[in-house]
Short mmCIF file of C-alpha atoms in Angstrom, two decimals:
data_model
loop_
_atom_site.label_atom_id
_atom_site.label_comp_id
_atom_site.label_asym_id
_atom_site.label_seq_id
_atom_site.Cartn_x
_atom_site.Cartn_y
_atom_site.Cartn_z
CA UNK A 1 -15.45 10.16 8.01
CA UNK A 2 -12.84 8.83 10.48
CA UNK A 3 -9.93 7.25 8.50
CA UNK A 4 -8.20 4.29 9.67
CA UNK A 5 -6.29 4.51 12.61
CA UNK A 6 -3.08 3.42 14.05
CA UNK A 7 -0.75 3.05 17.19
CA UNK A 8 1.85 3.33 18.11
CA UNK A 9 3.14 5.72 15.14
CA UNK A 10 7.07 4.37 16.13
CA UNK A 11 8.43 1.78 18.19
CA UNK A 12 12.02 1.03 19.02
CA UNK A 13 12.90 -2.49 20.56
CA UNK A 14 16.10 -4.87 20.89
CA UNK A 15 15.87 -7.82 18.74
CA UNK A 16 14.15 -10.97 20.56
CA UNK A 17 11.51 -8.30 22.03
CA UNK A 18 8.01 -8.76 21.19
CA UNK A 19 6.22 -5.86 19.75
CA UNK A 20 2.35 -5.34 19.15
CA UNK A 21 0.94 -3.44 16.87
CA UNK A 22 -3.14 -1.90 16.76
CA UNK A 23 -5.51 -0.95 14.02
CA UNK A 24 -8.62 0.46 13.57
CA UNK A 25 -10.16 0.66 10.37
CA UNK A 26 -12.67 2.77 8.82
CA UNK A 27 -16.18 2.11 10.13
CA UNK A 28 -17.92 -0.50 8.78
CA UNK A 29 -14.93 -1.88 6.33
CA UNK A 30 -15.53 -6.08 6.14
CA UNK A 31 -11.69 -6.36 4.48
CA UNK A 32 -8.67 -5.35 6.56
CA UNK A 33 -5.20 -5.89 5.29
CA UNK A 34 -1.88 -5.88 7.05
CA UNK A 35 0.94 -4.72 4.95
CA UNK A 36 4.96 -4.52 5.64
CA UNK A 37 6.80 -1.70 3.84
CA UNK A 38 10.42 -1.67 4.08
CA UNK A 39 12.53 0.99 3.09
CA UNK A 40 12.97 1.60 -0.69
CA UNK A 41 10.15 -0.78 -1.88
CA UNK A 42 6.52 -1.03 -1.74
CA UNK A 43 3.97 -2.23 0.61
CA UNK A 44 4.03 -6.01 0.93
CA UNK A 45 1.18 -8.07 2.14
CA UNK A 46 1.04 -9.92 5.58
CA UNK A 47 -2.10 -10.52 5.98
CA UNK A 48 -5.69 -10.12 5.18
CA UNK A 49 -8.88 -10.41 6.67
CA UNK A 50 -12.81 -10.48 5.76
CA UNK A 51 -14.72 -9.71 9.05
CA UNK A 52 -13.13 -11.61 11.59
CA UNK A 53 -11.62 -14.35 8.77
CA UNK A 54 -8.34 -14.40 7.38
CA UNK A 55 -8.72 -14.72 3.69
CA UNK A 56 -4.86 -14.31 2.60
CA UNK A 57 -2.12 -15.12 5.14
CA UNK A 58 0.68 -16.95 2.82
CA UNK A 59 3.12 -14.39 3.23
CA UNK A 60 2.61 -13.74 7.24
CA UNK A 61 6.26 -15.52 8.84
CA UNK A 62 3.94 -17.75 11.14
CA UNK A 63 6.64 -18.70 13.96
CA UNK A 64 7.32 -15.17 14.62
CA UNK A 65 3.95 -13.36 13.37
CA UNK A 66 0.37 -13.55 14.17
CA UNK A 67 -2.54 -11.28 13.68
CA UNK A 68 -6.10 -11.70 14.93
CA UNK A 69 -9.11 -9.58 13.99
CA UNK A 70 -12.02 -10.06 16.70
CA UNK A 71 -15.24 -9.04 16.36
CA UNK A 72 -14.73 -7.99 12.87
CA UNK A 73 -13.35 -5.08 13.71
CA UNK A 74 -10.17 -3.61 15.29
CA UNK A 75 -6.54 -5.86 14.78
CA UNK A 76 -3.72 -6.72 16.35
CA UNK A 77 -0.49 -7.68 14.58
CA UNK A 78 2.36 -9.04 17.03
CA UNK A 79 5.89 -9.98 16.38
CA UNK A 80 7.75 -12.63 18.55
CA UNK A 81 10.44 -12.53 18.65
CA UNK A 82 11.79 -9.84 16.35
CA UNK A 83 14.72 -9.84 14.30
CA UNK A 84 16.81 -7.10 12.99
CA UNK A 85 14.98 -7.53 9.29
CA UNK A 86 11.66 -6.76 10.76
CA UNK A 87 12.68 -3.10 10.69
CA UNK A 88 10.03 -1.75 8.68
CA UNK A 89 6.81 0.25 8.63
CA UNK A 90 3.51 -1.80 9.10
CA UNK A 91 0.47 -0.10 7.40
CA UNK A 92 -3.14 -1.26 8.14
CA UNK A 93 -5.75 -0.66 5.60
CA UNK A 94 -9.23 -1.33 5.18
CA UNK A 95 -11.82 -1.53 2.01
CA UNK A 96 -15.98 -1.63 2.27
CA UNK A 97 -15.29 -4.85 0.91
CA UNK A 98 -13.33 -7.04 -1.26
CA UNK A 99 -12.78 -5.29 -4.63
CA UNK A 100 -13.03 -2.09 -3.71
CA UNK A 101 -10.61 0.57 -2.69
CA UNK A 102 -8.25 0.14 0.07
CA UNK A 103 -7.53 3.08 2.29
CA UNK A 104 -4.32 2.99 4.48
CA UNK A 105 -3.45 4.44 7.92
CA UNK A 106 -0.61 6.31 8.88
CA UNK A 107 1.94 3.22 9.55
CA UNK A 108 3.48 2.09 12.58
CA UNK A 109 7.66 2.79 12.55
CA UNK A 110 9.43 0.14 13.98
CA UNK A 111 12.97 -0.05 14.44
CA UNK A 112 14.75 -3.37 15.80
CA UNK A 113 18.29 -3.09 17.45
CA UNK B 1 5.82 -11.01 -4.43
CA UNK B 2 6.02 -7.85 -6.16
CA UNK B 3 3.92 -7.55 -9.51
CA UNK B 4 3.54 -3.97 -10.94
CA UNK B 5 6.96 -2.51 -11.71
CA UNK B 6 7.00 1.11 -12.02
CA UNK B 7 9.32 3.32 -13.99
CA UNK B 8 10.77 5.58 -14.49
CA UNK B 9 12.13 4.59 -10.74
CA UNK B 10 12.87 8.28 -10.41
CA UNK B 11 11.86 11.52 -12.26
CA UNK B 12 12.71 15.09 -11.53
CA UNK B 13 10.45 17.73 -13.47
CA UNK B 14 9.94 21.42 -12.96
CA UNK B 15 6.58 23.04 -11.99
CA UNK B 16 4.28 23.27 -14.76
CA UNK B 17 5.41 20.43 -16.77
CA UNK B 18 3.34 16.81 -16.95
CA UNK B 19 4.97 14.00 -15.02
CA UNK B 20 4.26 10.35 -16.74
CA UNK B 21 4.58 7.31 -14.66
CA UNK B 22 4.61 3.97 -16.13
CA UNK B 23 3.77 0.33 -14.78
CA UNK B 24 3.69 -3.39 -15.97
CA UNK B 25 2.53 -6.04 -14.27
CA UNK B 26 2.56 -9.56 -15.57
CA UNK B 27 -0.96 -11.80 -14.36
CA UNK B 28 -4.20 -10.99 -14.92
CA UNK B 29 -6.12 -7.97 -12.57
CA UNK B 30 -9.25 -7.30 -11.95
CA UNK B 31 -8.44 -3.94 -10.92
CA UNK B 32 -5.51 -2.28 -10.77
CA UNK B 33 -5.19 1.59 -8.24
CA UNK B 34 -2.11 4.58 -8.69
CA UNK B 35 -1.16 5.61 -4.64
CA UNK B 36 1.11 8.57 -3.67
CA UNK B 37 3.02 8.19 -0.65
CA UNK B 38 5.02 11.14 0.59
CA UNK B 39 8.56 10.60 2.58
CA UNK B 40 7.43 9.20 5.85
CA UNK B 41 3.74 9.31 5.35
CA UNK B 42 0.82 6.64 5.17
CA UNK B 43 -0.56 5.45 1.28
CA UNK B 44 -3.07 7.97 -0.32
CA UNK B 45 -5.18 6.39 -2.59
CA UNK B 46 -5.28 8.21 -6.15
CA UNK B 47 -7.37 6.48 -8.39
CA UNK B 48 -8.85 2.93 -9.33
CA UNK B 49 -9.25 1.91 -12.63
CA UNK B 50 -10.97 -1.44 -13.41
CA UNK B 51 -10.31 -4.11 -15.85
CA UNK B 52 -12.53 -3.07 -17.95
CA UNK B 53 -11.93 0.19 -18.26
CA UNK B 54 -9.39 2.22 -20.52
CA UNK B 55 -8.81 5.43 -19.60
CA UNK B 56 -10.21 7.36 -15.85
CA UNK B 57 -9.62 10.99 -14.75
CA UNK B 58 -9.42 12.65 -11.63
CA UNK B 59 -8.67 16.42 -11.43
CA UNK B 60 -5.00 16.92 -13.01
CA UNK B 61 -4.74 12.86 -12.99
CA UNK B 62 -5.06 11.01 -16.26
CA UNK B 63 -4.40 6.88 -15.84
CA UNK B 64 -4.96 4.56 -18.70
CA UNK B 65 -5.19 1.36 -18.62
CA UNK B 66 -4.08 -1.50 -21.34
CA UNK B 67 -4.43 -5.14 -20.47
CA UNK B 68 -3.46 -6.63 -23.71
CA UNK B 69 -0.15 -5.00 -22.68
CA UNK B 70 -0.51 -5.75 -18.80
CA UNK B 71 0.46 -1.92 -19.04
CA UNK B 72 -0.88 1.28 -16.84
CA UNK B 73 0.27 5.00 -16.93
CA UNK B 74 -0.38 7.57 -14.53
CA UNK B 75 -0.29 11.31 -16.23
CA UNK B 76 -0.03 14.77 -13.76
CA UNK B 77 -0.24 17.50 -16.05
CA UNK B 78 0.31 21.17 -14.68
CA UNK B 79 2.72 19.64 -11.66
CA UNK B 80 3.30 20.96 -8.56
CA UNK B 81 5.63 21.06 -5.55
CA UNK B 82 3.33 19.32 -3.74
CA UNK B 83 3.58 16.64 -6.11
CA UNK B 84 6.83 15.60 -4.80
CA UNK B 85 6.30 11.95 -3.59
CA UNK B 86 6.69 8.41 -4.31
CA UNK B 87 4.13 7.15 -6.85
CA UNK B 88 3.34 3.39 -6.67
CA UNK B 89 0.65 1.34 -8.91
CA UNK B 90 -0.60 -1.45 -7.40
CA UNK B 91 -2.23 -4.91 -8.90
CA UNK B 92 -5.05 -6.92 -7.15
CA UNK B 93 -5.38 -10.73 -7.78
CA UNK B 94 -7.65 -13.43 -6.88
CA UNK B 95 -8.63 -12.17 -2.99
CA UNK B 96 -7.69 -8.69 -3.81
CA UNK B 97 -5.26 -7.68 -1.77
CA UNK B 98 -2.46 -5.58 -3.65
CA UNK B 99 1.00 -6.17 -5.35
CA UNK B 100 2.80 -2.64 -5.19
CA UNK B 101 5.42 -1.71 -7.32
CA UNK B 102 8.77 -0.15 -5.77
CA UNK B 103 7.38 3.16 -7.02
CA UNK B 104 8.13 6.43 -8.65
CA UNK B 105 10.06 9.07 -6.89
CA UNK B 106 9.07 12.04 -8.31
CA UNK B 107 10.53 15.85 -7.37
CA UNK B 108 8.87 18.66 -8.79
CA UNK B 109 11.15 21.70 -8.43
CA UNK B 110 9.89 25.10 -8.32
#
């Protein structure tokens, strides 16, 4: 079984760049989550979706970050315009459902200058 | 916000000896899953233990669970060097997305 995927691994931009950021999850997962992990501390939530529904988005910084999940399946999470504190690695994961065990991807590595 | 809060925030053991990793966590769960993360690496998930449950096993991992004490331990007996890695526990709440700790470093030294 595929795991979930993500791209691009890193990505290096100047601050006030926009960056966009892909996921695929693990086929047939309803529940995909967006996390930010920045150095030192654990993953934090951004957002999180069942099917093509966000369910959790109360930590997402709305006037710089959005995410969309169409179809129910793949995501994109963009920032716009980045800041300097948005260094960070952005993991995707994905669960069969709500309740049940989340598996991540590999992270995306972004670095803001 | 961060719930589960891990410690010891950093342990260094040789190989052969058990490493024990304690978190707390401070609102109700319904489930609450160990992850090992090593340095520059995605989340691998180690175990889930519900609720309900007490105590789970998985190969050389032992986690317990006590929710009187919003408490959780995560036991690797017989360690390895390819233990090495940062050990987080993370809490679910009501839509079940997880609350990680800042995690465990652990080093296991041959």
């Amino acid at each position: 079984e595929a795991g979930v995927a993500q791209s691009p691994r890193y990505k290096i931009i100047e601050k006030r760049q926009s960056v966009a950021f892909w996921c695929n999850p693990i086929s047939g997962h309803a529940t995909l989550y967006w996390y930010q992990q920045i150095l030192g501390q654990g993953p934090k939530l951004l957002i999180q979706f069942q099917n093509n529904g966000v369910v959790d988005d109360s930590q997402l910084p709305k006037d710089r970050f959005s995410a969309e999940r169409l179809k129910g399946v793949d995501s994109t999470l963009k920032i716009q315009p980045a800041k300097l504190e948005d260094s960070a690695v952005y993991l995707c994961a994905s669960s069969l459902d709500l309740g049940e065990t989340q598996y991540f991807g590999p992270g995306t590595r972004l670095l803001v200058l | 916000s961060q719930q589960g809060e891990e410690d010891p925030q950093a342990l260094s053991i040789q190989e052969g000896e058990n490493a024990t990793m304690n978190c707390s966590y401070k609102t109700s769960i319904n489930n609450l899953q160990w992850y090992r993360q090593n340095s520059g690496r995605g989340l691998v998930h180690l175990i889930l233990i519900r609720s309900n449950e007490r105590e789970k096993h998985s190969g050389r991992l032992r986690v317990t669970l006590d929710t009187s004490k919003k408490s959780s331990s995560l036991l690797i007996t017989a360690s390895r060097a390819a233990d090495t890695a940062s050990y987080f526990c993370a809490t679910d709440g009501a839509g079940y997305a997880l609350n990680f700790g800042k995690g465990t470093s652990l080093l296991v030294t041959p």
